[in-house]
mmCIF file of C-alpha atoms in Angstrom:
data_model
loop_
_atom_site.group_PDB
_atom_site.id
_atom_site.type_symbol
_atom_site.label_atom_id
_atom_site.label_comp_id
_atom_site.label_asym_id
_atom_site.label_seq_id
_atom_site.Cartn_x
_atom_site.Cartn_y
_atom_site.Cartn_z
ATOM 1 C CA MET A 64 -34.737 -27.518 39.220
ATOM 2 C CA LYS A 65 -36.927 -24.996 40.786
ATOM 3 C CA LEU A 66 -35.861 -21.789 42.481
ATOM 4 C CA LEU A 67 -37.837 -19.298 44.581
ATOM 5 C CA VAL A 68 -36.991 -15.571 44.937
ATOM 6 C CA ILE A 69 -38.834 -13.694 47.631
ATOM 7 C CA GLY A 70 -39.755 -10.144 47.059
ATOM 8 C CA SER A 71 -41.472 -7.653 44.696
ATOM 9 C CA GLY A 72 -38.880 -4.855 43.888
ATOM 10 C CA GLY A 73 -36.268 -4.069 41.247
ATOM 11 C CA ARG A 74 -33.654 -6.149 43.226
ATOM 12 C CA GLU A 75 -35.942 -9.273 42.948
ATOM 13 C CA HIS A 76 -36.598 -8.762 39.167
ATOM 14 C CA ALA A 77 -32.843 -8.563 38.669
ATOM 15 C CA LEU A 78 -32.330 -11.730 40.640
ATOM 16 C CA ALA A 79 -35.017 -13.562 38.738
ATOM 17 C CA TRP A 80 -33.517 -12.019 35.394
ATOM 18 C CA HIS A 81 -30.025 -13.295 36.016
ATOM 19 C CA LEU A 82 -31.194 -16.833 37.196
ATOM 20 C CA SER A 83 -33.658 -17.081 34.105
ATOM 21 C CA LYS A 84 -30.486 -16.828 31.822
ATOM 22 C CA LEU A 85 -29.158 -20.031 33.091
ATOM 23 C CA SER A 86 -29.332 -22.995 30.885
ATOM 24 C CA GLY A 87 -30.982 -26.151 32.374
ATOM 25 C CA MET A 88 -33.181 -24.044 34.751
ATOM 26 C CA GLN A 89 -36.542 -25.584 35.062
ATOM 27 C CA ARG A 90 -38.756 -23.078 36.745
ATOM 28 C CA ILE A 91 -38.307 -19.783 38.688
ATOM 29 C CA PHE A 92 -40.974 -18.461 41.109
ATOM 30 C CA VAL A 93 -41.023 -15.006 42.570
ATOM 31 C CA ALA A 94 -43.331 -14.145 45.404
ATOM 32 C CA PRO A 95 -45.145 -11.823 45.026
ATOM 33 C CA GLY A 96 -43.139 -10.478 42.153
ATOM 34 C CA ASN A 97 -44.388 -7.545 39.797
ATOM 35 C CA ALA A 98 -45.236 -6.908 36.224
ATOM 36 C CA GLY A 99 -41.588 -7.336 35.071
ATOM 37 C CA THR A 100 -40.773 -10.371 37.115
ATOM 38 C CA ALA A 101 -43.695 -11.966 35.420
ATOM 39 C CA ARG A 102 -41.792 -11.808 32.167
ATOM 40 C CA GLU A 103 -38.801 -13.803 33.692
ATOM 41 C CA ALA A 104 -40.679 -16.185 36.271
ATOM 42 C CA GLU A 105 -43.855 -17.460 37.641
ATOM 43 C CA VAL A 106 -45.245 -14.900 40.154
ATOM 44 C CA MET A 107 -46.974 -16.239 43.258
ATOM 45 C CA ASN A 108 -49.479 -14.072 45.257
ATOM 46 C CA ILE A 109 -47.867 -14.746 48.576
ATOM 47 C CA HIS A 110 -46.828 -11.789 50.870
ATOM 48 C CA ILE A 111 -43.266 -11.296 51.911
ATOM 49 C CA THR A 112 -44.027 -11.328 55.612
ATOM 50 C CA GLU A 113 -45.931 -14.736 55.564
ATOM 51 C CA PRO A 114 -42.826 -16.926 56.192
ATOM 52 C CA GLU A 115 -45.023 -20.030 56.981
ATOM 53 C CA ALA A 116 -47.083 -19.621 53.765
ATOM 54 C CA LEU A 117 -43.706 -19.169 51.708
ATOM 55 C CA ALA A 118 -42.295 -22.489 53.418
ATOM 56 C CA ASP A 119 -45.390 -24.271 52.567
ATOM 57 C CA PHE A 120 -45.140 -23.275 48.933
ATOM 58 C CA ALA A 121 -41.432 -24.145 49.057
ATOM 59 C CA GLU A 122 -42.255 -27.661 50.253
ATOM 60 C CA LYS A 123 -45.172 -28.201 48.133
ATOM 61 C CA GLU A 124 -43.204 -27.414 44.898
ATOM 62 C CA GLY A 125 -40.140 -29.044 45.928
ATOM 63 C CA ILE A 126 -38.130 -25.727 45.623
ATOM 64 C CA HIS A 127 -34.303 -26.491 45.270
ATOM 65 C CA LEU A 128 -33.045 -23.082 46.831
ATOM 66 C CA THR A 129 -34.738 -19.907 47.940
ATOM 67 C CA VAL A 130 -33.151 -16.490 47.837
ATOM 68 C CA VAL A 131 -34.498 -13.769 49.992
ATOM 69 C CA GLY A 132 -34.501 -10.370 48.387
ATOM 70 C CA PRO A 133 -35.853 -7.633 50.938
ATOM 71 C CA GLU A 134 -35.338 -7.077 54.643
ATOM 72 C CA ALA A 135 -38.940 -7.557 55.938
ATOM 73 C CA PRO A 136 -39.131 -11.302 55.512
ATOM 74 C CA LEU A 137 -35.731 -11.698 57.140
ATOM 75 C CA ALA A 138 -36.900 -9.777 60.117
ATOM 76 C CA ALA A 139 -39.993 -11.992 60.266
ATOM 77 C CA GLY A 140 -37.709 -15.063 60.626
ATOM 78 C CA VAL A 141 -38.229 -16.648 57.085
ATOM 79 C CA VAL A 142 -34.788 -18.210 57.230
ATOM 80 C CA ASN A 143 -35.382 -19.675 60.693
ATOM 81 C CA ILE A 144 -38.615 -21.313 59.426
ATOM 82 C CA PHE A 145 -37.224 -22.695 56.244
ATOM 83 C CA ARG A 146 -34.318 -24.173 58.031
ATOM 84 C CA ALA A 147 -36.360 -25.786 60.732
ATOM 85 C CA ARG A 148 -38.127 -27.633 57.743
ATOM 86 C CA GLY A 149 -34.935 -28.549 56.148
ATOM 87 C CA LEU A 150 -35.443 -26.157 53.218
ATOM 88 C CA LYS A 151 -32.384 -24.671 51.419
ATOM 89 C CA ILE A 152 -32.348 -20.673 51.802
ATOM 90 C CA PHE A 153 -29.960 -18.077 51.499
ATOM 91 C CA GLY A 154 -30.169 -15.223 53.942
ATOM 92 C CA PRO A 155 -29.477 -14.466 57.744
ATOM 93 C CA THR A 156 -31.625 -15.696 60.540
ATOM 94 C CA ARG A 157 -33.965 -13.233 62.383
ATOM 95 C CA GLU A 158 -31.337 -12.831 65.179
ATOM 96 C CA ALA A 159 -28.548 -12.152 62.711
ATOM 97 C CA ALA A 160 -30.658 -9.892 60.603
ATOM 98 C CA GLN A 161 -30.809 -7.437 63.620
ATOM 99 C CA LEU A 162 -27.700 -5.901 62.073
ATOM 100 C CA GLU A 163 -30.309 -4.183 59.752
ATOM 101 C CA SER A 164 -33.478 -4.463 61.771
ATOM 102 C CA SER A 165 -32.165 -2.462 64.638
ATOM 103 C CA LYS A 166 -29.707 0.349 64.151
ATOM 104 C CA ASP A 167 -29.013 0.300 67.915
ATOM 105 C CA PHE A 168 -28.216 -3.449 67.854
ATOM 106 C CA ALA A 169 -25.748 -2.806 65.000
ATOM 107 C CA LYS A 170 -24.037 0.165 66.486
ATOM 108 C CA ARG A 171 -23.441 -1.559 69.872
ATOM 109 C CA PHE A 172 -22.111 -4.468 67.682
ATOM 110 C CA MET A 173 -19.758 -2.355 66.049
ATOM 111 C CA VAL A 174 -18.418 -0.736 69.261
ATOM 112 C CA ARG A 175 -18.146 -4.141 70.883
ATOM 113 C CA HIS A 176 -16.089 -5.621 67.998
ATOM 114 C CA HIS A 177 -14.071 -2.401 67.231
ATOM 115 C CA ILE A 178 -15.603 -1.794 63.847
ATOM 116 C CA PRO A 179 -14.989 1.673 62.661
ATOM 117 C CA THR A 180 -18.327 3.909 62.687
ATOM 118 C CA ALA A 181 -19.740 7.221 63.675
ATOM 119 C CA ASP A 182 -19.967 8.135 67.263
ATOM 120 C CA PHE A 183 -23.607 7.676 68.489
ATOM 121 C CA ALA A 184 -26.193 7.648 71.255
ATOM 122 C CA SER A 185 -29.687 5.917 71.386
ATOM 123 C CA PHE A 186 -32.813 7.438 72.755
ATOM 124 C CA THR A 187 -36.475 6.358 73.585
ATOM 125 C CA ASP A 188 -37.230 9.480 75.497
ATOM 126 C CA SER A 189 -37.685 12.623 73.163
ATOM 127 C CA ALA A 190 -36.570 15.132 75.704
ATOM 128 C CA ALA A 191 -33.285 13.371 76.314
ATOM 129 C CA ALA A 192 -32.829 13.219 72.382
ATOM 130 C CA HIS A 193 -33.659 16.882 71.766
ATOM 131 C CA ALA A 194 -31.200 17.746 74.725
ATOM 132 C CA PHE A 195 -28.463 15.677 73.196
ATOM 133 C CA VAL A 196 -28.963 17.372 69.565
ATOM 134 C CA ASP A 197 -28.859 20.748 71.257
ATOM 135 C CA LYS A 198 -25.664 19.901 72.987
ATOM 136 C CA GLN A 199 -23.984 18.249 69.768
ATOM 137 C CA GLY A 200 -25.074 20.931 67.263
ATOM 138 C CA ALA A 201 -25.603 20.388 63.544
ATOM 139 C CA PRO A 202 -25.177 18.846 61.214
ATOM 140 C CA ILE A 203 -26.178 15.583 62.670
ATOM 141 C CA VAL A 204 -27.652 12.390 61.675
ATOM 142 C CA VAL A 205 -30.993 10.943 63.114
ATOM 143 C CA LYS A 206 -32.019 7.423 62.266
ATOM 144 C CA ALA A 207 -34.976 5.345 63.236
ATOM 145 C CA ASP A 208 -34.033 2.257 64.970
ATOM 146 C CA GLY A 209 -36.213 -0.081 62.960
ATOM 147 C CA LEU A 210 -36.916 -0.981 59.480
ATOM 148 C CA ALA A 211 -38.018 2.104 57.367
ATOM 149 C CA ALA A 212 -37.532 0.969 53.728
ATOM 150 C CA GLY A 213 -34.232 2.884 53.346
ATOM 151 C CA LYS A 214 -36.096 6.207 54.392
ATOM 152 C CA GLY A 215 -35.545 6.116 58.067
ATOM 153 C CA VAL A 216 -32.422 8.419 57.964
ATOM 154 C CA VAL A 217 -32.491 12.214 58.249
ATOM 155 C CA VAL A 218 -28.970 14.007 57.698
ATOM 156 C CA ALA A 219 -29.977 17.233 59.441
ATOM 157 C CA MET A 220 -28.133 20.231 58.403
ATOM 158 C CA THR A 221 -29.848 22.539 61.048
ATOM 159 C CA LEU A 222 -30.994 21.751 64.496
ATOM 160 C CA ASP A 223 -34.555 22.391 63.439
ATOM 161 C CA GLU A 224 -34.361 19.521 60.946
ATOM 162 C CA ALA A 225 -32.957 17.294 63.779
ATOM 163 C CA HIS A 226 -35.523 18.222 66.215
ATOM 164 C CA ASN A 227 -38.258 17.568 63.632
ATOM 165 C CA ALA A 228 -36.760 14.248 62.762
ATOM 166 C CA ILE A 229 -36.784 13.200 66.478
ATOM 167 C CA ASP A 230 -40.432 14.234 66.748
ATOM 168 C CA ASP A 231 -41.515 12.363 63.613
ATOM 169 C CA MET A 232 -39.597 9.202 64.416
ATOM 170 C CA LEU A 233 -40.534 8.969 68.170
ATOM 171 C CA SER A 234 -44.222 9.973 67.693
ATOM 172 C CA GLY A 235 -44.555 7.269 64.996
ATOM 173 C CA ASN A 236 -45.759 9.746 62.340
ATOM 174 C CA LYS A 237 -43.086 9.063 60.006
ATOM 175 C CA ALA A 238 -41.020 5.937 58.785
ATOM 176 C CA GLY A 239 -39.203 4.272 61.457
ATOM 177 C CA ALA A 240 -41.871 2.379 63.300
ATOM 178 C CA GLY A 241 -40.555 -1.022 62.129
ATOM 179 C CA ASN A 242 -39.974 -2.574 65.360
ATOM 180 C CA GLN A 243 -42.974 -3.142 67.823
ATOM 181 C CA GLY A 244 -42.694 -1.816 71.271
ATOM 182 C CA ALA A 245 -40.715 1.261 72.505
ATOM 183 C CA ARG A 246 -39.624 3.477 69.645
ATOM 184 C CA ARG A 247 -36.226 4.516 69.496
ATOM 185 C CA VAL A 248 -33.876 6.860 67.532
ATOM 186 C CA VAL A 249 -30.080 6.473 67.098
ATOM 187 C CA ILE A 250 -28.426 9.744 66.911
ATOM 188 C CA GLU A 251 -24.931 9.859 65.167
ATOM 189 C CA GLU A 252 -22.178 12.401 64.411
ATOM 190 C CA PHE A 253 -22.107 13.621 60.748
ATOM 191 C CA LEU A 254 -19.415 12.140 58.619
ATOM 192 C CA GLU A 255 -17.552 13.795 55.842
ATOM 193 C CA GLY A 256 -16.626 11.944 52.813
ATOM 194 C CA GLU A 257 -18.033 9.870 49.860
ATOM 195 C CA GLU A 258 -20.235 6.895 50.328
ATOM 196 C CA ALA A 259 -20.125 3.750 48.559
ATOM 197 C CA SER A 260 -21.889 0.325 48.772
ATOM 198 C CA PHE A 261 -19.890 -2.817 49.634
ATOM 199 C CA ILE A 262 -21.736 -5.876 49.210
ATOM 200 C CA VAL A 263 -20.488 -9.337 49.907
ATOM 201 C CA MET A 264 -21.852 -13.037 50.213
ATOM 202 C CA VAL A 265 -21.260 -14.796 53.550
ATOM 203 C CA ASP A 266 -21.618 -18.504 54.429
ATOM 204 C CA GLY A 267 -21.145 -18.224 58.142
ATOM 205 C CA LYS A 268 -17.292 -18.111 57.909
ATOM 206 C CA ASN A 269 -16.171 -17.374 54.389
ATOM 207 C CA VAL A 270 -16.694 -14.142 52.523
ATOM 208 C CA LEU A 271 -17.138 -13.602 48.670
ATOM 209 C CA PRO A 272 -17.018 -9.935 47.766
ATOM 210 C CA LEU A 273 -19.279 -8.693 45.037
ATOM 211 C CA ALA A 274 -18.564 -5.690 42.582
ATOM 212 C CA SER A 275 -18.463 -2.268 44.353
ATOM 213 C CA SER A 276 -21.293 0.195 43.844
ATOM 214 C CA GLN A 277 -22.549 3.702 44.604
ATOM 215 C CA ASP A 278 -26.157 4.601 45.304
ATOM 216 C CA HIS A 279 -27.700 8.101 45.036
ATOM 217 C CA LYS A 280 -30.106 8.454 48.052
ATOM 218 C CA ARG A 281 -31.353 12.059 47.691
ATOM 219 C CA ILE A 282 -34.433 12.551 45.544
ATOM 220 C CA GLY A 283 -33.016 15.495 43.549
ATOM 221 C CA ASP A 284 -30.202 16.422 41.263
ATOM 222 C CA GLY A 285 -27.005 17.469 43.056
ATOM 223 C CA ASP A 286 -27.794 15.289 45.895
ATOM 224 C CA THR A 287 -30.685 17.553 47.172
ATOM 225 C CA GLY A 288 -33.934 17.005 48.880
ATOM 226 C CA PRO A 289 -34.955 14.161 51.256
ATOM 227 C CA ASN A 290 -33.435 10.644 51.419
ATOM 228 C CA THR A 291 -35.122 8.061 49.429
ATOM 229 C CA GLY A 292 -34.625 4.306 49.050
ATOM 230 C CA GLY A 293 -32.263 5.118 46.190
ATOM 231 C CA MET A 294 -32.643 7.054 42.847
ATOM 232 C CA GLY A 295 -29.940 5.166 41.021
ATOM 233 C CA ALA A 296 -26.564 3.508 41.221
ATOM 234 C CA TYR A 297 -23.611 2.393 39.132
ATOM 235 C CA SER A 298 -20.858 -0.337 39.426
ATOM 236 C CA PRO A 299 -18.098 -0.313 39.922
ATOM 237 C CA ALA A 300 -17.495 2.718 42.093
ATOM 238 C CA PRO A 301 -14.121 4.404 41.523
ATOM 239 C CA VAL A 302 -13.905 5.737 45.128
ATOM 240 C CA VAL A 303 -13.412 1.924 46.131
ATOM 241 C CA THR A 304 -9.765 1.712 45.041
ATOM 242 C CA PRO A 305 -7.867 -1.592 45.731
ATOM 243 C CA ALA A 306 -6.552 -0.132 48.827
ATOM 244 C CA ILE A 307 -10.009 0.876 50.190
ATOM 245 C CA HIS A 308 -11.321 -2.624 49.218
ATOM 246 C CA ALA A 309 -8.579 -4.266 51.224
ATOM 247 C CA LYS A 310 -9.022 -1.870 54.180
ATOM 248 C CA THR A 311 -12.960 -2.496 54.152
ATOM 249 C CA MET A 312 -12.360 -6.252 54.159
ATOM 250 C CA ARG A 313 -9.811 -6.094 56.794
ATOM 251 C CA GLU A 314 -11.432 -3.641 59.149
ATOM 252 C CA ILE A 315 -15.125 -4.023 58.483
ATOM 253 C CA ILE A 316 -16.295 -7.089 56.767
ATOM 254 C CA LEU A 317 -14.281 -9.936 58.303
ATOM 255 C CA PRO A 318 -14.424 -8.456 61.897
ATOM 256 C CA THR A 319 -18.230 -8.397 61.405
ATOM 257 C CA VAL A 320 -18.390 -11.966 60.270
ATOM 258 C CA ARG A 321 -16.044 -13.173 63.057
ATOM 259 C CA GLY A 322 -17.923 -10.953 65.500
ATOM 260 C CA MET A 323 -21.418 -12.431 64.588
ATOM 261 C CA ALA A 324 -19.946 -15.974 64.914
ATOM 262 C CA ALA A 325 -18.409 -15.049 68.437
ATOM 263 C CA ASP A 326 -21.618 -13.701 69.530
ATOM 264 C CA GLY A 327 -23.477 -16.975 68.830
ATOM 265 C CA LEU A 328 -25.157 -15.468 65.744
ATOM 266 C CA PRO A 329 -23.313 -16.905 62.576
ATOM 267 C CA TYR A 330 -24.138 -14.803 59.621
ATOM 268 C CA THR A 331 -25.237 -16.228 56.223
ATOM 269 C CA GLY A 332 -26.469 -14.257 53.228
ATOM 270 C CA PHE A 333 -25.773 -11.104 51.492
ATOM 271 C CA LEU A 334 -24.210 -8.524 53.747
ATOM 272 C CA TYR A 335 -24.103 -4.853 52.659
ATOM 273 C CA ALA A 336 -21.934 -2.238 54.219
ATOM 274 C CA GLY A 337 -22.671 1.297 53.491
ATOM 275 C CA LEU A 338 -19.277 2.979 53.665
ATOM 276 C CA MET A 339 -18.161 6.510 54.254
ATOM 277 C CA ILE A 340 -14.731 7.057 52.670
ATOM 278 C CA GLY A 341 -12.904 10.090 53.818
ATOM 279 C CA LYS A 342 -10.529 12.165 51.795
ATOM 280 C CA ASP A 343 -7.682 10.764 54.088
ATOM 281 C CA GLY A 344 -8.528 7.183 53.146
ATOM 282 C CA SER A 345 -10.381 6.548 56.264
ATOM 283 C CA VAL A 346 -13.198 4.050 55.938
ATOM 284 C CA LYS A 347 -16.240 4.114 58.559
ATOM 285 C CA THR A 348 -19.475 1.985 58.574
ATOM 286 C CA VAL A 349 -22.684 4.103 57.942
ATOM 287 C CA GLU A 350 -25.047 1.278 58.185
ATOM 288 C CA PHE A 351 -25.431 -2.597 57.626
ATOM 289 C CA ASN A 352 -28.050 -4.085 55.375
ATOM 290 C CA CYS A 353 -28.754 -7.822 55.447
ATOM 291 C CA ARG A 354 -29.506 -8.155 51.738
ATOM 292 C CA MET A 355 -28.336 -6.706 48.323
ATOM 293 C CA GLY A 356 -29.035 -3.057 47.825
ATOM 294 C CA ASP A 357 -32.013 -1.774 45.556
ATOM 295 C CA PRO A 358 -30.857 -0.255 42.999
ATOM 296 C CA GLU A 359 -27.408 -1.398 43.498
ATOM 297 C CA THR A 360 -28.354 -4.929 42.663
ATOM 298 C CA GLN A 361 -29.481 -4.125 39.083
ATOM 299 C CA PRO A 362 -25.960 -2.876 37.821
ATOM 300 C CA ILE A 363 -23.939 -5.304 39.877
ATOM 301 C CA LEU A 364 -26.017 -8.365 38.120
ATOM 302 C CA MET A 365 -25.783 -6.644 34.809
ATOM 303 C CA ARG A 366 -22.009 -7.012 35.315
ATOM 304 C CA LEU A 367 -21.944 -10.499 36.854
ATOM 305 C CA LYS A 368 -20.523 -13.104 34.227
ATOM 306 C CA SER A 369 -20.502 -16.022 36.808
ATOM 307 C CA ASN A 370 -23.292 -18.370 37.309
ATOM 308 C CA LEU A 371 -25.338 -16.949 40.175
ATOM 309 C CA LEU A 372 -26.843 -20.194 41.114
ATOM 310 C CA THR A 373 -23.334 -21.795 41.472
ATOM 311 C CA LEU A 374 -22.339 -18.882 43.875
ATOM 312 C CA LEU A 375 -25.543 -19.348 45.852
ATOM 313 C CA GLU A 376 -25.010 -23.071 46.139
ATOM 314 C CA HIS A 377 -21.570 -22.674 47.321
ATOM 315 C CA ALA A 378 -22.717 -20.203 49.929
ATOM 316 C CA VAL A 379 -25.354 -22.290 51.387
ATOM 317 C CA ALA A 380 -22.867 -25.412 51.503
ATOM 318 C CA GLY A 381 -20.343 -23.197 53.436
ATOM 319 C CA LYS A 382 -17.841 -23.290 50.581
ATOM 320 C CA LEU A 383 -17.531 -19.737 49.373
ATOM 321 C CA ASP A 384 -13.771 -20.057 49.912
ATOM 322 C CA GLN A 385 -13.865 -22.371 46.908
ATOM 323 C CA ILE A 386 -15.138 -20.015 44.325
ATOM 324 C CA ASP A 387 -14.628 -16.531 42.703
ATOM 325 C CA ALA A 388 -16.962 -14.316 40.889
ATOM 326 C CA GLU A 389 -16.270 -13.071 37.344
ATOM 327 C CA TRP A 390 -17.254 -9.667 36.309
ATOM 328 C CA ASP A 391 -17.768 -7.695 33.023
ATOM 329 C CA ARG A 392 -15.120 -5.005 32.897
ATOM 330 C CA ARG A 393 -17.531 -2.449 31.641
ATOM 331 C CA VAL A 394 -19.500 -0.045 33.862
ATOM 332 C CA ALA A 395 -23.323 -0.519 34.468
ATOM 333 C CA LEU A 396 -25.435 2.421 35.455
ATOM 334 C CA GLY A 397 -29.074 2.278 36.571
ATOM 335 C CA VAL A 398 -31.615 5.301 36.719
ATOM 336 C CA VAL A 399 -34.701 4.858 38.841
ATOM 337 C CA LEU A 400 -37.939 6.317 37.632
ATOM 338 C CA ALA A 401 -40.022 7.159 40.605
ATOM 339 C CA ALA A 402 -43.888 7.875 41.069
ATOM 340 C CA ALA A 403 -45.486 11.177 41.676
ATOM 341 C CA ASN A 404 -44.981 12.393 45.395
ATOM 342 C CA TYR A 405 -42.243 9.949 46.053
ATOM 343 C CA PRO A 406 -40.528 9.721 48.730
ATOM 344 C CA ASN A 407 -43.629 10.682 50.584
ATOM 345 C CA THR A 408 -46.877 8.973 49.783
ATOM 346 C CA PRO A 409 -46.498 8.028 46.165
ATOM 347 C CA ARG A 410 -49.495 8.161 43.776
ATOM 348 C CA LEU A 411 -50.421 4.747 42.475
ATOM 349 C CA GLY A 412 -52.441 3.478 39.421
ATOM 350 C CA ASP A 413 -50.859 5.537 36.592
ATOM 351 C CA VAL A 414 -50.358 3.860 33.264
ATOM 352 C CA VAL A 415 -46.606 2.988 32.300
ATOM 353 C CA SER A 416 -46.068 3.235 28.606
ATOM 354 C CA GLY A 417 -43.211 3.584 26.174
ATOM 355 C CA LEU A 418 -41.168 0.789 27.420
ATOM 356 C CA PRO A 419 -38.046 0.404 25.246
ATOM 357 C CA ASP A 420 -36.877 -2.801 23.347
ATOM 358 C CA GLU A 421 -34.148 -4.559 25.423
ATOM 359 C CA ASN A 422 -30.973 -6.047 24.550
ATOM 360 C CA GLU A 423 -27.874 -7.528 26.364
ATOM 361 C CA ASP A 424 -26.577 -4.160 27.291
ATOM 362 C CA VAL A 425 -29.867 -2.455 28.305
ATOM 363 C CA HIS A 426 -32.621 -3.827 30.701
ATOM 364 C CA VAL A 427 -35.700 -2.276 32.460
ATOM 365 C CA PHE A 428 -36.080 -3.750 35.826
ATOM 366 C CA HIS A 429 -39.502 -3.313 37.359
ATOM 367 C CA ALA A 430 -39.973 -2.406 40.937
ATOM 368 C CA GLY A 431 -43.435 -0.825 41.821
ATOM 369 C CA THR A 432 -45.491 -2.225 38.878
ATOM 370 C CA GLN A 433 -48.444 -4.525 38.223
ATOM 371 C CA THR A 434 -50.439 -5.492 35.424
ATOM 372 C CA LEU A 435 -54.116 -4.940 35.310
ATOM 373 C CA ASP A 436 -56.304 -5.531 32.161
ATOM 374 C CA GLY A 437 -53.316 -5.885 30.181
ATOM 375 C CA LYS A 438 -51.901 -2.623 31.256
ATOM 376 C CA ILE A 439 -48.840 -1.942 33.349
ATOM 377 C CA LEU A 440 -49.662 0.311 36.303
ATOM 378 C CA THR A 441 -47.423 2.001 39.024
ATOM 379 C CA SER A 442 -47.787 0.397 42.360
ATOM 380 C CA GLY A 443 -45.050 1.618 44.428
ATOM 381 C CA GLY A 444 -42.653 4.548 45.006
ATOM 382 C CA ARG A 445 -39.821 3.497 42.744
ATOM 383 C CA VAL A 446 -41.322 2.196 39.638
ATOM 384 C CA LEU A 447 -38.566 1.224 37.190
ATOM 385 C CA CYS A 448 -34.733 1.074 37.058
ATOM 386 C CA VAL A 449 -33.446 1.591 33.576
ATOM 387 C CA THR A 450 -29.889 0.016 33.507
ATOM 388 C CA ALA A 451 -27.247 -0.056 30.875
ATOM 389 C CA LEU A 452 -23.753 -1.133 30.149
ATOM 390 C CA GLY A 453 -21.031 0.984 28.635
ATOM 391 C CA ASP A 454 -17.326 1.210 28.340
ATOM 392 C CA ASN A 455 -17.095 3.854 30.916
ATOM 393 C CA VAL A 456 -19.353 5.704 33.256
ATOM 394 C CA LYS A 457 -20.226 8.370 30.699
ATOM 395 C CA GLN A 458 -21.147 5.900 27.970
ATOM 396 C CA ALA A 459 -23.229 3.797 30.447
ATOM 397 C CA GLN A 460 -24.947 6.920 31.591
ATOM 398 C CA LYS A 461 -25.711 7.984 28.071
ATOM 399 C CA HIS A 462 -27.155 4.484 27.255
ATOM 400 C CA ALA A 463 -29.382 4.420 30.323
ATOM 401 C CA TYR A 464 -30.743 8.035 29.795
ATOM 402 C CA ASP A 465 -31.282 7.246 25.965
ATOM 403 C CA ALA A 466 -33.292 4.178 26.894
ATOM 404 C CA LEU A 467 -35.640 6.012 29.120
ATOM 405 C CA VAL A 468 -36.582 8.861 26.862
ATOM 406 C CA GLY A 469 -39.849 7.213 25.536
ATOM 407 C CA ILE A 470 -41.022 5.919 28.951
ATOM 408 C CA HIS A 471 -43.917 7.821 30.527
ATOM 409 C CA PHE A 472 -46.326 7.765 33.440
ATOM 410 C CA ASP A 473 -48.047 10.663 34.840
ATOM 411 C CA GLY A 474 -45.865 12.383 37.631
ATOM 412 C CA MET A 475 -42.725 10.370 36.592
ATOM 413 C CA GLN A 476 -39.734 11.759 38.331
ATOM 414 C CA TYR A 477 -35.940 11.008 38.074
ATOM 415 C CA ARG A 478 -32.594 12.343 38.652
ATOM 416 C CA HIS A 479 -30.732 13.513 35.648
ATOM 417 C CA ASP A 480 -27.106 13.145 37.164
ATOM 418 C CA ILE A 481 -26.753 9.405 38.184
ATOM 419 C CA GLY A 482 -23.036 8.744 38.175
ATOM 420 C CA HIS A 483 -21.972 12.390 38.671
ATOM 421 C CA ARG A 484 -19.312 11.567 41.235
ATOM 422 C CA ALA A 485 -17.600 9.108 38.974
ATOM 423 C CA THR A 486 -17.774 11.585 35.864
ATOM 424 C CA SER A 487 -16.484 14.362 37.904
ATOM 425 C CA ARG A 488 -13.317 12.424 38.618
#
């Protein structure tokens, strides 16, 4: 049996790693992969936004099932193309993936289907956007409408920050120009509370929740500095209590799946709801992503005891109601090691050394790495995610930080407080 994972980040390394542990697996391919995935699978030099080339490869190799990791190939219609050729693939169509590829689409969808979220307004005209911010005041949230690799959000604590974000996004000088045509910003009310990641598998009708997790978006300790694609994560997230879990399924996930079907856009694939959980127990949707989170995938898959391929096959067959996922009761925590100057333009090409020996409880997932002349070099903003299991958050935290002590590349930066919300409890 042959499987294909599309993508090159830490999420895709984790997917390939988990699938490679399955008995009887013939071959796993990752396109384009990285230095880490090359240890678990065969890497193919096919870009993620070349869906026709990916489909050609899947046909030629007789790929049994393809899993899409990142958002860019989904927005490029890779699922549409694979399905048109009769190829099995897990992910949403281009049209359904608008839940992530357009913040404006997602917000209007949520309003239409009564899914709790922050109040908002969308703008293509900068003068109107500036006037709206002046009227609303700060703090306020400014989001680029299109794909921005997790960095198209500015939580502006001052009016100056909000105005600068509007100028950056509408002028195209910063992240957020993912969609062609008119640029657009979505401006939302600032929500108070604690964020969590709620990821499920969807087969068009049925939903299988995965383990809860919590990301750390800001670059600096204590949640300071600019937003990033994610500096670390842990699973499970204590803030997602059984009551919050049930409320999220009832008020957000199931209405979303039913609403997409009612709108003629049945949703299949991983669905990620970023939650804001208030002190009063309220839950609102911060955003939707149409894939597993990165770095949330790494700790989640460290804890998954079920056969991932079996879950995927049930999903593609529309039979997620016939299966459950089994989880390790321990906590998994991952710390991202980022390149110099991230989250701005990261420096590339630095030599990575000191990678630790791995075992069942500690794994280093590669994200922005490549191999050149026998050396591992940095090739992206987030370079590695050191992930470990422990009986509780503090133990998992200690194991992860102990494992990264010897790792080095020039300019390496990381947070020292991943898991702080859980430990403070």
